[in-house]
PDB file of C-alpha atoms in Angstrom:
ATOM      1  CA  GLU V   1       0.000   0.000   0.000  1.00  0.00           C
ATOM      2  CA  ALA V   2       1.319   3.432  -0.973  1.00  0.00           C
ATOM      3  CA  GLN V   3       1.783   5.430   2.180  1.00  0.00           C
ATOM      4  CA  VAL V   4       3.856   7.566   4.519  1.00  0.00           C
ATOM      5  CA  THR V   5       4.788   5.945   7.813  1.00  0.00           C
ATOM      6  CA  GLN V   6       6.088   7.532  10.989  1.00  0.00           C
ATOM      7  CA  ASN V   7       7.614   5.989  14.090  1.00  0.00           C
ATOM      8  CA  PRO V   8       7.024   6.151  16.915  1.00  0.00           C
ATOM      9  CA  ARG V   9       3.385   7.229  16.988  1.00  0.00           C
ATOM     10  CA  TYR V  10       3.583   8.324  20.615  1.00  0.00           C
ATOM     11  CA  LEU V  11       6.616   9.360  22.628  1.00  0.00           C
ATOM     12  CA  ILE V  12       7.091  10.751  26.110  1.00  0.00           C
ATOM     13  CA  THR V  13      10.597  11.882  26.928  1.00  0.00           C
ATOM     14  CA  VAL V  14      12.517  14.225  29.205  1.00  0.00           C
ATOM     15  CA  THR V  15      14.236  17.494  28.526  1.00  0.00           C
ATOM     16  CA  GLY V  16      17.614  17.119  26.866  1.00  0.00           C
ATOM     17  CA  LYS V  17      17.367  13.480  25.818  1.00  0.00           C
ATOM     18  CA  LYS V  18      18.095  13.217  22.099  1.00  0.00           C
ATOM     19  CA  LEU V  19      15.412  11.579  20.002  1.00  0.00           C
ATOM     20  CA  THR V  20      14.672  10.743  16.382  1.00  0.00           C
ATOM     21  CA  VAL V  21      11.299  10.427  14.713  1.00  0.00           C
ATOM     22  CA  THR V  22      11.479   8.418  11.528  1.00  0.00           C
ATOM     23  CA  CYS V  23       9.518   9.068   8.349  1.00  0.00           C
ATOM     24  CA  SER V  24       9.426   6.774   5.356  1.00  0.00           C
ATOM     25  CA  GLN V  25       7.505   6.812   2.072  1.00  0.00           C
ATOM     26  CA  ASN V  26       7.203   4.068  -0.528  1.00  0.00           C
ATOM     27  CA  MET V  27       5.897   6.192  -3.400  1.00  0.00           C
ATOM     28  CA  ASN V  28       9.238   7.317  -4.853  1.00  0.00           C
ATOM     29  CA  HIS V  29       8.369  10.915  -3.989  1.00  0.00           C
ATOM     30  CA  GLU V  30      10.974  13.621  -4.455  1.00  0.00           C
ATOM     31  CA  TYR V  31       9.695  16.100  -1.853  1.00  0.00           C
ATOM     32  CA  MET V  32       9.418  15.409   1.866  1.00  0.00           C
ATOM     33  CA  SER V  33       8.560  17.710   4.716  1.00  0.00           C
ATOM     34  CA  TRP V  34       7.984  17.909   8.465  1.00  0.00           C
ATOM     35  CA  TYR V  35       5.275  19.920  10.225  1.00  0.00           C
ATOM     36  CA  ARG V  36       4.187  20.502  13.765  1.00  0.00           C
ATOM     37  CA  GLN V  37       0.555  21.042  14.685  1.00  0.00           C
ATOM     38  CA  ASP V  38      -0.339  23.121  17.727  1.00  0.00           C
ATOM     39  CA  PRO V  39      -3.793  24.296  18.855  1.00  0.00           C
ATOM     40  CA  GLY V  40      -4.661  27.677  17.414  1.00  0.00           C
ATOM     41  CA  LEU V  41      -1.520  27.761  15.262  1.00  0.00           C
ATOM     42  CA  GLY V  42      -2.409  25.207  12.607  1.00  0.00           C
ATOM     43  CA  LEU V  43       0.420  23.399  10.853  1.00  0.00           C
ATOM     44  CA  ARG V  44       3.829  24.986  10.679  1.00  0.00           C
ATOM     45  CA  GLN V  45       6.574  23.671   8.456  1.00  0.00           C
ATOM     46  CA  ILE V  46       9.815  22.713  10.193  1.00  0.00           C
ATOM     47  CA  TYR V  47      12.031  21.514   7.355  1.00  0.00           C
ATOM     48  CA  TYR V  48      11.578  20.303   3.817  1.00  0.00           C
ATOM     49  CA  SER V  49      13.651  18.403   1.286  1.00  0.00           C
ATOM     50  CA  MET V  50      13.355  18.710  -2.467  1.00  0.00           C
ATOM     51  CA  ASN V  51      15.764  15.882  -3.205  1.00  0.00           C
ATOM     52  CA  VAL V  52      18.334  13.568  -1.684  1.00  0.00           C
ATOM     53  CA  GLU V  53      20.961  15.563   0.235  1.00  0.00           C
ATOM     54  CA  VAL V  54      18.944  18.769  -0.266  1.00  0.00           C
ATOM     55  CA  THR V  55      17.183  20.175   2.788  1.00  0.00           C
ATOM     56  CA  ASP V  56      15.965  23.643   3.719  1.00  0.00           C
ATOM     57  CA  LYS V  57      14.357  25.425   6.619  1.00  0.00           C
ATOM     58  CA  GLY V  58      10.649  25.953   6.953  1.00  0.00           C
ATOM     59  CA  ASP V  59       9.082  28.482   9.295  1.00  0.00           C
ATOM     60  CA  VAL V  60      10.044  26.907  12.629  1.00  0.00           C
ATOM     61  CA  PRO V  61      13.370  25.043  12.258  1.00  0.00           C
ATOM     62  CA  GLU V  62      14.936  26.019  15.603  1.00  0.00           C
ATOM     63  CA  GLY V  63      15.736  23.022  17.766  1.00  0.00           C
ATOM     64  CA  TYR V  64      15.367  20.492  14.960  1.00  0.00           C
ATOM     65  CA  LYS V  65      17.641  18.752  12.484  1.00  0.00           C
ATOM     66  CA  VAL V  66      16.864  16.616   9.465  1.00  0.00           C
ATOM     67  CA  SER V  67      18.751  14.533   6.941  1.00  0.00           C
ATOM     68  CA  ARG V  68      17.894  13.063   3.558  1.00  0.00           C
ATOM     69  CA  LYS V  69      20.472  10.431   2.773  1.00  0.00           C
ATOM     70  CA  GLU V  70      18.095   8.332   0.720  1.00  0.00           C
ATOM     71  CA  LYS V  71      14.952   9.146  -1.156  1.00  0.00           C
ATOM     72  CA  ARG V  72      12.467   7.244   0.956  1.00  0.00           C
ATOM     73  CA  ASN V  73      13.543   8.383   4.445  1.00  0.00           C
ATOM     74  CA  PHE V  74      13.465  11.779   6.127  1.00  0.00           C
ATOM     75  CA  PRO V  75      14.121  11.520   9.883  1.00  0.00           C
ATOM     76  CA  LEU V  76      13.486  14.408  12.269  1.00  0.00           C
ATOM     77  CA  ILE V  77      16.085  14.775  15.009  1.00  0.00           C
ATOM     78  CA  LEU V  78      15.696  16.673  18.264  1.00  0.00           C
ATOM     79  CA  GLU V  79      19.197  16.930  19.708  1.00  0.00           C
ATOM     80  CA  SER V  80      18.098  18.423  23.039  1.00  0.00           C
ATOM     81  CA  PRO V  81      14.310  18.431  23.316  1.00  0.00           C
ATOM     82  CA  SER V  82      12.590  21.064  25.420  1.00  0.00           C
ATOM     83  CA  PRO V  83       9.003  21.266  26.709  1.00  0.00           C
ATOM     84  CA  ASN V  84       8.063  23.816  24.016  1.00  0.00           C
ATOM     85  CA  GLN V  85       8.619  21.069  21.468  1.00  0.00           C
ATOM     86  CA  THR V  86       5.699  19.120  22.868  1.00  0.00           C
ATOM     87  CA  SER V  87       3.446  18.862  19.840  1.00  0.00           C
ATOM     88  CA  LEU V  88       1.881  16.664  17.178  1.00  0.00           C
ATOM     89  CA  TYR V  89       4.303  16.100  14.317  1.00  0.00           C
ATOM     90  CA  PHE V  90       3.426  15.193  10.747  1.00  0.00           C
ATOM     91  CA  CYS V  91       5.617  14.041   7.928  1.00  0.00           C
ATOM     92  CA  ALA V  92       4.443  14.451   4.332  1.00  0.00           C
ATOM     93  CA  SER V  93       5.700  13.673   0.861  1.00  0.00           C
ATOM     94  CA  SER V  94       4.910  14.862  -2.634  1.00  0.00           C
ATOM     95  CA  PHE V  95       5.754  13.501  -6.069  1.00  0.00           C
ATOM     96  CA  ILE V  96       7.124  16.709  -7.591  1.00  0.00           C
ATOM     97  CA  SER V  97      10.415  17.946  -6.161  1.00  0.00           C
ATOM     98  CA  THR V  98       9.147  21.505  -5.659  1.00  0.00           C
ATOM     99  CA  GLY V  99       6.262  20.311  -3.508  1.00  0.00           C
ATOM    100  CA  ARG V 100       3.766  22.043  -5.809  1.00  0.00           C
ATOM    101  CA  ASP V 101       1.619  18.949  -5.780  1.00  0.00           C
ATOM    102  CA  THR V 102      -0.571  16.921  -3.462  1.00  0.00           C
ATOM    103  CA  GLN V 103       1.035  16.334  -0.070  1.00  0.00           C
ATOM    104  CA  TYR V 104       0.551  12.818   1.352  1.00  0.00           C
ATOM    105  CA  PHE V 105       0.639  12.875   5.132  1.00  0.00           C
ATOM    106  CA  GLY V 106       1.753  10.365   7.687  1.00  0.00           C
ATOM    107  CA  PRO V 107      -0.402   9.437  10.689  1.00  0.00           C
ATOM    108  CA  GLY V 108       1.346  11.813  13.080  1.00  0.00           C
ATOM    109  CA  THR V 109       3.632  11.431  16.087  1.00  0.00           C
ATOM    110  CA  ARG V 110       2.497  12.849  19.390  1.00  0.00           C
ATOM    111  CA  LEU V 111       5.545  13.988  21.372  1.00  0.00           C
ATOM    112  CA  THR V 112       5.533  15.051  24.998  1.00  0.00           C
ATOM    113  CA  VAL V 113       8.697  16.532  26.497  1.00  0.00           C
ATOM    114  CA  LEU V 114       8.676  16.704  30.296  1.00  0.00           C
TER     115      LEU V 114
ATOM    116  CA  ALA S   1       5.702  38.203   5.355  1.00  0.00           C
ATOM    117  CA  GLN S   2       3.821  35.555   3.458  1.00  0.00           C
ATOM    118  CA  ARG S   3       0.786  34.448   5.401  1.00  0.00           C
ATOM    119  CA  VAL S   4      -2.389  32.387   5.179  1.00  0.00           C
ATOM    120  CA  THR S   5      -5.274  33.485   7.389  1.00  0.00           C
ATOM    121  CA  GLN S   6      -8.377  31.518   8.236  1.00  0.00           C
ATOM    122  CA  PRO S   7     -10.389  33.948  10.356  1.00  0.00           C
ATOM    123  CA  GLU S   8     -12.859  31.425  11.815  1.00  0.00           C
ATOM    124  CA  LYS S   9     -11.635  28.887  14.347  1.00  0.00           C
ATOM    125  CA  LEU S  10     -15.023  27.178  14.434  1.00  0.00           C
ATOM    126  CA  LEU S  11     -17.916  27.231  12.014  1.00  0.00           C
ATOM    127  CA  SER S  12     -21.137  25.576  13.028  1.00  0.00           C
ATOM    128  CA  VAL S  13     -24.004  25.058  10.555  1.00  0.00           C
ATOM    129  CA  PHE S  14     -27.064  22.874  10.212  1.00  0.00           C
ATOM    130  CA  LYS S  15     -27.300  20.062   7.697  1.00  0.00           C
ATOM    131  CA  GLY S  16     -28.443  21.362   4.325  1.00  0.00           C
ATOM    132  CA  ALA S  17     -27.232  24.912   4.949  1.00  0.00           C
ATOM    133  CA  PRO S  18     -24.617  26.553   2.721  1.00  0.00           C
ATOM    134  CA  VAL S  19     -21.050  26.627   3.976  1.00  0.00           C
ATOM    135  CA  GLU S  20     -18.209  29.035   3.286  1.00  0.00           C
ATOM    136  CA  LEU S  21     -14.825  28.610   4.936  1.00  0.00           C
ATOM    137  CA  LYS S  22     -12.707  31.710   4.458  1.00  0.00           C
ATOM    138  CA  CYS S  23      -9.062  31.795   3.466  1.00  0.00           C
ATOM    139  CA  ASN S  24      -7.052  34.920   2.771  1.00  0.00           C
ATOM    140  CA  TYR S  25      -3.420  35.004   1.805  1.00  0.00           C
ATOM    141  CA  SER S  26      -0.665  37.540   1.464  1.00  0.00           C
ATOM    142  CA  TYR S  27       1.892  36.769  -1.208  1.00  0.00           C
ATOM    143  CA  SER S  28       3.203  38.897  -4.009  1.00  0.00           C
ATOM    144  CA  GLY S  29       3.946  36.148  -6.528  1.00  0.00           C
ATOM    145  CA  SER S  30       1.782  33.487  -8.171  1.00  0.00           C
ATOM    146  CA  PRO S  31       1.011  31.055  -5.398  1.00  0.00           C
ATOM    147  CA  GLU S  32      -0.489  27.645  -5.631  1.00  0.00           C
ATOM    148  CA  LEU S  33      -3.313  27.172  -3.142  1.00  0.00           C
ATOM    149  CA  PHE S  34      -4.777  24.076  -1.580  1.00  0.00           C
ATOM    150  CA  TRP S  35      -7.464  22.999   0.831  1.00  0.00           C
ATOM    151  CA  TYR S  36      -6.654  20.032   3.076  1.00  0.00           C
ATOM    152  CA  VAL S  37      -9.133  18.245   5.329  1.00  0.00           C
ATOM    153  CA  GLN S  38      -8.639  16.180   8.462  1.00  0.00           C
ATOM    154  CA  TYR S  39     -11.565  13.983   9.459  1.00  0.00           C
ATOM    155  CA  SER S  40     -11.665  12.598  12.980  1.00  0.00           C
ATOM    156  CA  ARG S  41      -8.986   9.928  13.481  1.00  0.00           C
ATOM    157  CA  GLN S  42      -7.831  10.163   9.864  1.00  0.00           C
ATOM    158  CA  ARG S  43      -4.795  11.605   8.162  1.00  0.00           C
ATOM    159  CA  LEU S  44      -4.727  15.008   6.581  1.00  0.00           C
ATOM    160  CA  GLN S  45      -5.701  14.660   2.953  1.00  0.00           C
ATOM    161  CA  LEU S  46      -6.027  16.918  -0.038  1.00  0.00           C
ATOM    162  CA  LEU S  47      -9.501  18.223  -0.725  1.00  0.00           C
ATOM    163  CA  LEU S  48      -8.881  20.744  -3.509  1.00  0.00           C
ATOM    164  CA  ARG S  49      -6.128  22.565  -5.343  1.00  0.00           C
ATOM    165  CA  HIS S  50      -6.887  25.730  -7.254  1.00  0.00           C
ATOM    166  CA  ILE S  51      -4.979  24.707 -10.352  1.00  0.00           C
ATOM    167  CA  SER S  52      -7.226  21.699 -11.012  1.00  0.00           C
ATOM    168  CA  ARG S  53     -10.499  23.613 -10.595  1.00  0.00           C
ATOM    169  CA  GLU S  54     -12.289  20.400  -9.612  1.00  0.00           C
ATOM    170  CA  SER S  55     -15.299  19.955  -7.379  1.00  0.00           C
ATOM    171  CA  ILE S  56     -14.639  17.359  -4.687  1.00  0.00           C
ATOM    172  CA  LYS S  57     -17.419  16.095  -2.386  1.00  0.00           C
ATOM    173  CA  GLY S  58     -19.486  19.067  -3.526  1.00  0.00           C
ATOM    174  CA  PHE S  59     -16.866  21.600  -2.428  1.00  0.00           C
ATOM    175  CA  THR S  60     -15.479  24.277  -4.718  1.00  0.00           C
ATOM    176  CA  ALA S  61     -12.963  27.039  -4.232  1.00  0.00           C
ATOM    177  CA  ASP S  62     -12.136  29.925  -6.505  1.00  0.00           C
ATOM    178  CA  LEU S  63      -8.897  31.839  -6.402  1.00  0.00           C
ATOM    179  CA  ASN S  64      -9.588  35.572  -6.297  1.00  0.00           C
ATOM    180  CA  LYS S  65      -6.282  37.302  -6.886  1.00  0.00           C
ATOM    181  CA  GLY S  66      -7.798  40.766  -6.485  1.00  0.00           C
ATOM    182  CA  GLU S  67      -9.045  39.982  -2.979  1.00  0.00           C
ATOM    183  CA  THR S  68      -6.222  37.478  -2.319  1.00  0.00           C
ATOM    184  CA  SER S  69      -8.763  34.919  -1.195  1.00  0.00           C
ATOM    185  CA  PHE S  70      -9.431  31.224  -1.757  1.00  0.00           C
ATOM    186  CA  HIS S  71     -12.679  30.568   0.070  1.00  0.00           C
ATOM    187  CA  LEU S  72     -14.083  27.032   0.238  1.00  0.00           C
ATOM    188  CA  LYS S  73     -17.793  26.672  -0.480  1.00  0.00           C
ATOM    189  CA  LYS S  74     -20.466  24.022  -0.468  1.00  0.00           C
ATOM    190  CA  PRO S  75     -24.119  24.749  -1.195  1.00  0.00           C
ATOM    191  CA  PHE S  76     -25.590  22.075   1.111  1.00  0.00           C
ATOM    192  CA  ALA S  77     -23.570  20.864   4.088  1.00  0.00           C
ATOM    193  CA  GLN S  78     -23.712  17.214   5.164  1.00  0.00           C
ATOM    194  CA  GLU S  79     -22.965  15.798   8.604  1.00  0.00           C
ATOM    195  CA  GLU S  80     -20.010  13.877   7.173  1.00  0.00           C
ATOM    196  CA  ASP S  81     -18.410  17.200   6.231  1.00  0.00           C
ATOM    197  CA  SER S  82     -17.645  17.806   9.916  1.00  0.00           C
ATOM    198  CA  ALA S  83     -13.850  18.016  10.066  1.00  0.00           C
ATOM    199  CA  MET S  84     -10.878  20.335  10.393  1.00  0.00           C
ATOM    200  CA  TYR S  85     -10.088  22.282   7.224  1.00  0.00           C
ATOM    201  CA  TYR S  86      -6.747  23.867   6.385  1.00  0.00           C
ATOM    202  CA  CYS S  87      -5.939  26.302   3.623  1.00  0.00           C
ATOM    203  CA  ALA S  88      -2.340  26.136   2.364  1.00  0.00           C
ATOM    204  CA  LEU S  89      -0.101  28.076   0.010  1.00  0.00           C
ATOM    205  CA  ILE S  90       3.146  27.193  -1.697  1.00  0.00           C
ATOM    206  CA  TYR S  91       5.468  29.715  -3.256  1.00  0.00           C
ATOM    207  CA  ASN S  92       5.780  29.780  -7.026  1.00  0.00           C
ATOM    208  CA  GLN S  93       9.359  28.500  -6.834  1.00  0.00           C
ATOM    209  CA  GLY S  94       8.248  25.684  -4.592  1.00  0.00           C
ATOM    210  CA  GLY S  95       9.661  24.423  -1.353  1.00  0.00           C
ATOM    211  CA  LYS S  96       8.114  26.264   1.542  1.00  0.00           C
ATOM    212  CA  LEU S  97       4.499  25.427   2.292  1.00  0.00           C
ATOM    213  CA  ILE S  98       2.418  27.676   4.547  1.00  0.00           C
ATOM    214  CA  PHE S  99      -0.770  26.555   6.268  1.00  0.00           C
ATOM    215  CA  GLY S 100      -3.511  28.593   7.849  1.00  0.00           C
ATOM    216  CA  GLN S 101      -4.592  28.097  11.441  1.00  0.00           C
ATOM    217  CA  GLY S 102      -7.424  25.802  10.441  1.00  0.00           C
ATOM    218  CA  THR S 103     -11.225  26.006  10.711  1.00  0.00           C
ATOM    219  CA  GLU S 104     -13.228  23.356  12.467  1.00  0.00           C
ATOM    220  CA  LEU S 105     -16.502  22.753  10.647  1.00  0.00           C
ATOM    221  CA  SER S 106     -19.339  21.263  12.646  1.00  0.00           C
ATOM    222  CA  VAL S 107     -22.473  20.240  10.760  1.00  0.00           C
ATOM    223  CA  LYS S 108     -25.412  19.608  13.053  1.00  0.00           C
ATOM    224  CA  PRO S 109     -28.332  17.341  12.166  1.00  0.00           C
TER     225      PRO S 109
END
């Protein structure tokens, strides 16, 4: 089944403990992106990637890192999580490298940082 | 700064009533605009994109460049339309995607 998967789906951690949220797509999409969803703020883009080894900042990149070593995977790394990074995170992918196409979303990862 | 604004956090209508979810944007170029929908316990999914000019599930949206708006409309709301709706914009060169704050639509029987 063509889809975007994220792991883990739920995560509770403590301040400062490095974590990685994985994102994988099996649709051979060029564009991948990470968003966080917060009440009243909608979705805000963290980072996006238009191709392998090409990543760029979205609107809220502070405190996050990403890498795109292979086409299908786009992990989100929090080197030193803080409570203000408690949020619902979504990964998405799109066929066209510019992202000017339908975004296919993962199921979301709910992160709590204590 | 480029921005997408959805002025209503919550819109509540009765079944069969017309619905209009507002979306205004600020961008000086030629943006591409989308409406995404999130039904309860489901993933975000594309509802409409302005470039395709399709009607999906009875919804339509027209890009008004003069008013910088992309309002979503449906003449007769159904209970199954209850969901969270997001308007989104992508720059003409691609890459950065901006979402509005979202509007929760509640259709009452």
